[in-house]
Amino acid sequence: MFDSCPGAAQFTRTPTLKIKRCPECGEYVEIFSTDLKVKCDHCGFIIYNDLESCIQWCKYAKECVGEELYDKLKRKRVLFLCVGNASRSQIAEALARRLSSDRPNVQFTSAGTQPANKVEPKAIEVLGEEGISWRGKPKMFSDKEPADIVVTMGCEVECPAIPGAKIIAWDIPDLKGKDIKEYRRVLSILKRKASQLLRRME
């Protein structure tokens, strides 16, 4: 583990100083932008600069903090993918966000290979029945989009190539032209699968 930030020199010519309050004793501590951590002079508590933020972008992060802490704090990005991004993947994204409200290290999004113009009204209706006020919009899938996990909704979607991403295939019935009962049934399936996915990511 580094004593000072190895990435700071790329972005900071002159180290800047900020004052942080020690969470252990309440005393004020000086910390430079190039410091990874400092020890409180009053109680010896280790104070990190902005560790959780740095881990999201810095190429030195894993070496810097160690693999265990890196895996704990690194935000995982999950992409739900279908064709139109108008119903199944939108419902999956909305449910996963609700279920992971206490998991700041997990981020969910959705996209389509041929996105529709708008989200299906029945998808918004069944989400409303779950107490979710959803205002998502169909988005175009890009293979440049960063994702750690790509969840495909059905066999009609060709698995995209995102370097380093894990592909998970869910066989979810297509909701195009289906009635509200089928939307509710699929929502129930997606809720169960999203819960299972979150448990596996713990």
XYZ file of C-alpha atoms in Angstrom:
202
model
C 0.000 0.000 0.000
C 1.270 3.473 -0.898
C 1.895 6.202 1.681
C 1.078 8.972 -0.788
C -1.160 9.065 -3.837
C 0.739 7.812 -6.944
C -1.951 9.169 -9.265
C -2.072 12.731 -7.968
C 0.998 13.867 -9.909
C -0.897 13.302 -13.173
C -3.582 15.793 -12.243
C -2.104 18.128 -9.627
C 0.976 20.269 -10.181
C 0.919 21.832 -6.731
C -0.575 19.804 -3.860
C -3.577 21.491 -2.294
C -4.358 21.441 1.409
C -7.662 20.685 3.054
C -8.745 20.348 6.639
C -10.688 17.273 7.752
C -12.176 16.506 11.136
C -11.043 13.278 12.761
C -14.098 10.996 13.124
C -12.567 9.435 16.236
C -11.731 12.441 18.417
C -13.108 15.443 16.518
C -9.776 17.264 16.176
C -8.949 18.989 12.881
C -6.294 17.371 10.684
C -4.411 18.781 7.671
C -4.255 16.561 4.595
C -2.664 17.328 1.213
C -4.151 16.225 -2.102
C -1.103 13.987 -2.632
C -1.617 12.205 0.704
C -3.456 8.914 0.633
C -3.909 9.009 4.392
C -2.719 10.831 7.502
C -2.630 9.926 11.161
C -4.437 12.180 13.621
C -1.807 13.789 15.883
C -4.253 13.765 18.765
C -5.511 10.146 18.823
C -3.614 8.304 16.067
C -6.735 7.482 14.018
C -6.008 6.903 10.303
C -7.863 9.380 8.077
C -8.112 8.689 4.349
C -8.202 11.488 1.781
C -11.158 10.524 -0.400
C -10.710 6.809 -0.750
C -14.169 5.773 -1.953
C -14.148 8.388 -4.710
C -10.607 7.629 -5.860
C -11.255 3.895 -6.116
C -13.849 4.504 -8.845
C -11.370 5.945 -11.353
C -7.733 5.568 -10.309
C -5.687 2.902 -12.117
C -3.515 2.501 -9.006
C -6.503 1.874 -6.711
C -6.232 -1.897 -6.262
C -2.486 -1.778 -5.611
C -2.978 1.245 -3.404
C -5.591 -0.044 -0.971
C -5.340 -3.797 -1.390
C -7.668 -6.199 -3.185
C -10.080 -6.805 -0.279
C -10.869 -3.128 0.358
C -10.923 -2.399 -3.392
C -13.529 -5.106 -4.033
C -15.616 -3.809 -1.134
C -15.651 -0.165 -2.251
C -15.425 -0.386 -6.036
C -18.791 0.439 -7.572
C -20.124 -2.417 -9.728
C -22.116 -1.348 -12.799
C -24.902 -3.639 -14.000
C -26.517 -3.128 -17.416
C -29.901 -4.690 -18.253
C -30.141 -5.170 -22.002
C -33.019 -5.979 -24.351
C -34.119 -4.870 -27.816
C -36.435 -1.895 -27.253
C -35.502 -0.984 -23.662
C -39.183 -0.196 -23.268
C -40.485 -2.763 -20.782
C -38.479 -5.727 -19.417
C -35.121 -4.008 -19.003
C -36.769 -0.834 -17.675
C -38.686 -2.853 -15.070
C -35.501 -4.730 -14.133
C -33.559 -1.483 -13.710
C -36.280 0.111 -11.595
C -36.652 -2.940 -9.337
C -32.902 -3.407 -8.924
C -32.481 0.235 -7.937
C -35.230 -0.104 -5.356
C -33.826 -3.345 -3.956
C -30.277 -1.925 -3.767
C -31.150 1.400 -2.115
C -28.766 0.553 0.748
C -25.966 -0.585 -1.605
C -24.105 2.529 -2.830
C -21.393 0.376 -4.409
C -23.811 -1.053 -7.013
C -25.131 0.977 -9.951
C -27.867 -0.129 -12.361
C -28.775 1.062 -15.833
C -30.538 -0.342 -18.902
C -30.350 -0.018 -22.680
C -31.632 -1.478 -25.928
C -30.069 -2.623 -29.171
C -32.954 -0.937 -31.030
C -34.495 1.372 -28.436
C -38.158 2.362 -28.658
C -39.390 5.938 -28.545
C -40.809 5.638 -25.044
C -41.287 3.276 -22.122
C -44.423 1.138 -22.383
C -47.245 2.641 -20.254
C -48.038 -0.807 -18.778
C -44.454 -1.060 -17.501
C -44.867 2.275 -15.728
C -48.261 1.121 -14.405
C -47.007 -2.115 -12.825
C -44.010 -0.315 -11.344
C -46.451 2.182 -9.855
C -48.273 -0.725 -8.229
C -44.939 -1.532 -6.557
C -44.722 2.027 -5.269
C -42.071 2.996 -7.834
C -42.599 6.249 -9.714
C -40.520 5.520 -12.821
C -39.399 8.119 -15.358
C -36.773 6.210 -17.283
C -36.324 6.630 -21.026
C -35.166 4.090 -23.622
C -31.431 4.374 -24.274
C -29.234 3.096 -27.093
C -26.731 0.418 -26.160
C -23.089 1.279 -26.777
C -20.260 -1.223 -26.566
C -18.178 1.650 -25.166
C -20.479 1.852 -22.144
C -18.644 0.671 -19.011
C -20.285 -2.322 -17.352
C -19.112 -5.053 -15.022
C -22.180 -7.218 -15.613
C -24.508 -7.299 -18.635
C -27.849 -9.001 -18.063
C -29.694 -9.884 -21.282
C -33.453 -10.256 -21.099
C -34.059 -12.948 -23.698
C -32.750 -15.092 -26.527
C -33.575 -12.479 -29.189
C -30.755 -10.267 -27.907
C -27.304 -11.065 -29.215
C -24.779 -10.902 -26.402
C -22.812 -7.682 -26.789
C -19.050 -7.494 -26.576
C -18.040 -5.356 -23.623
C -14.433 -6.077 -22.662
C -14.208 -7.413 -19.129
C -17.972 -7.601 -18.567
C -19.653 -10.760 -17.319
C -22.695 -11.789 -19.401
C -25.747 -13.185 -17.604
C -28.674 -14.432 -19.735
C -32.175 -14.210 -18.288
C -34.927 -15.881 -20.305
C -37.667 -13.281 -19.750
C -40.820 -13.421 -21.929
C -41.225 -10.596 -24.431
C -44.013 -8.278 -23.261
C -44.818 -6.718 -26.610
C -48.597 -6.786 -27.118
C -49.228 -8.546 -23.792
C -51.907 -7.642 -21.250
C -51.373 -6.120 -17.810
C -51.555 -9.545 -16.104
C -48.514 -10.698 -18.063
C -46.680 -7.500 -17.119
C -47.382 -8.238 -13.462
C -46.197 -11.836 -13.868
C -42.948 -10.735 -15.534
C -42.394 -8.080 -12.894
C -42.624 -10.811 -10.251
C -40.037 -12.893 -12.138
C -37.703 -9.916 -12.497
C -38.060 -9.005 -8.826
C -36.989 -12.504 -7.806
C -34.084 -12.569 -10.245
C -32.889 -9.087 -9.256
C -32.910 -10.134 -5.581
C -30.874 -13.238 -6.427
C -28.405 -11.169 -8.440
C -27.896 -8.757 -5.557
C -27.309 -11.615 -3.120
C -24.639 -13.062 -5.424
C -22.930 -9.667 -5.535
C -22.588 -9.416 -1.740
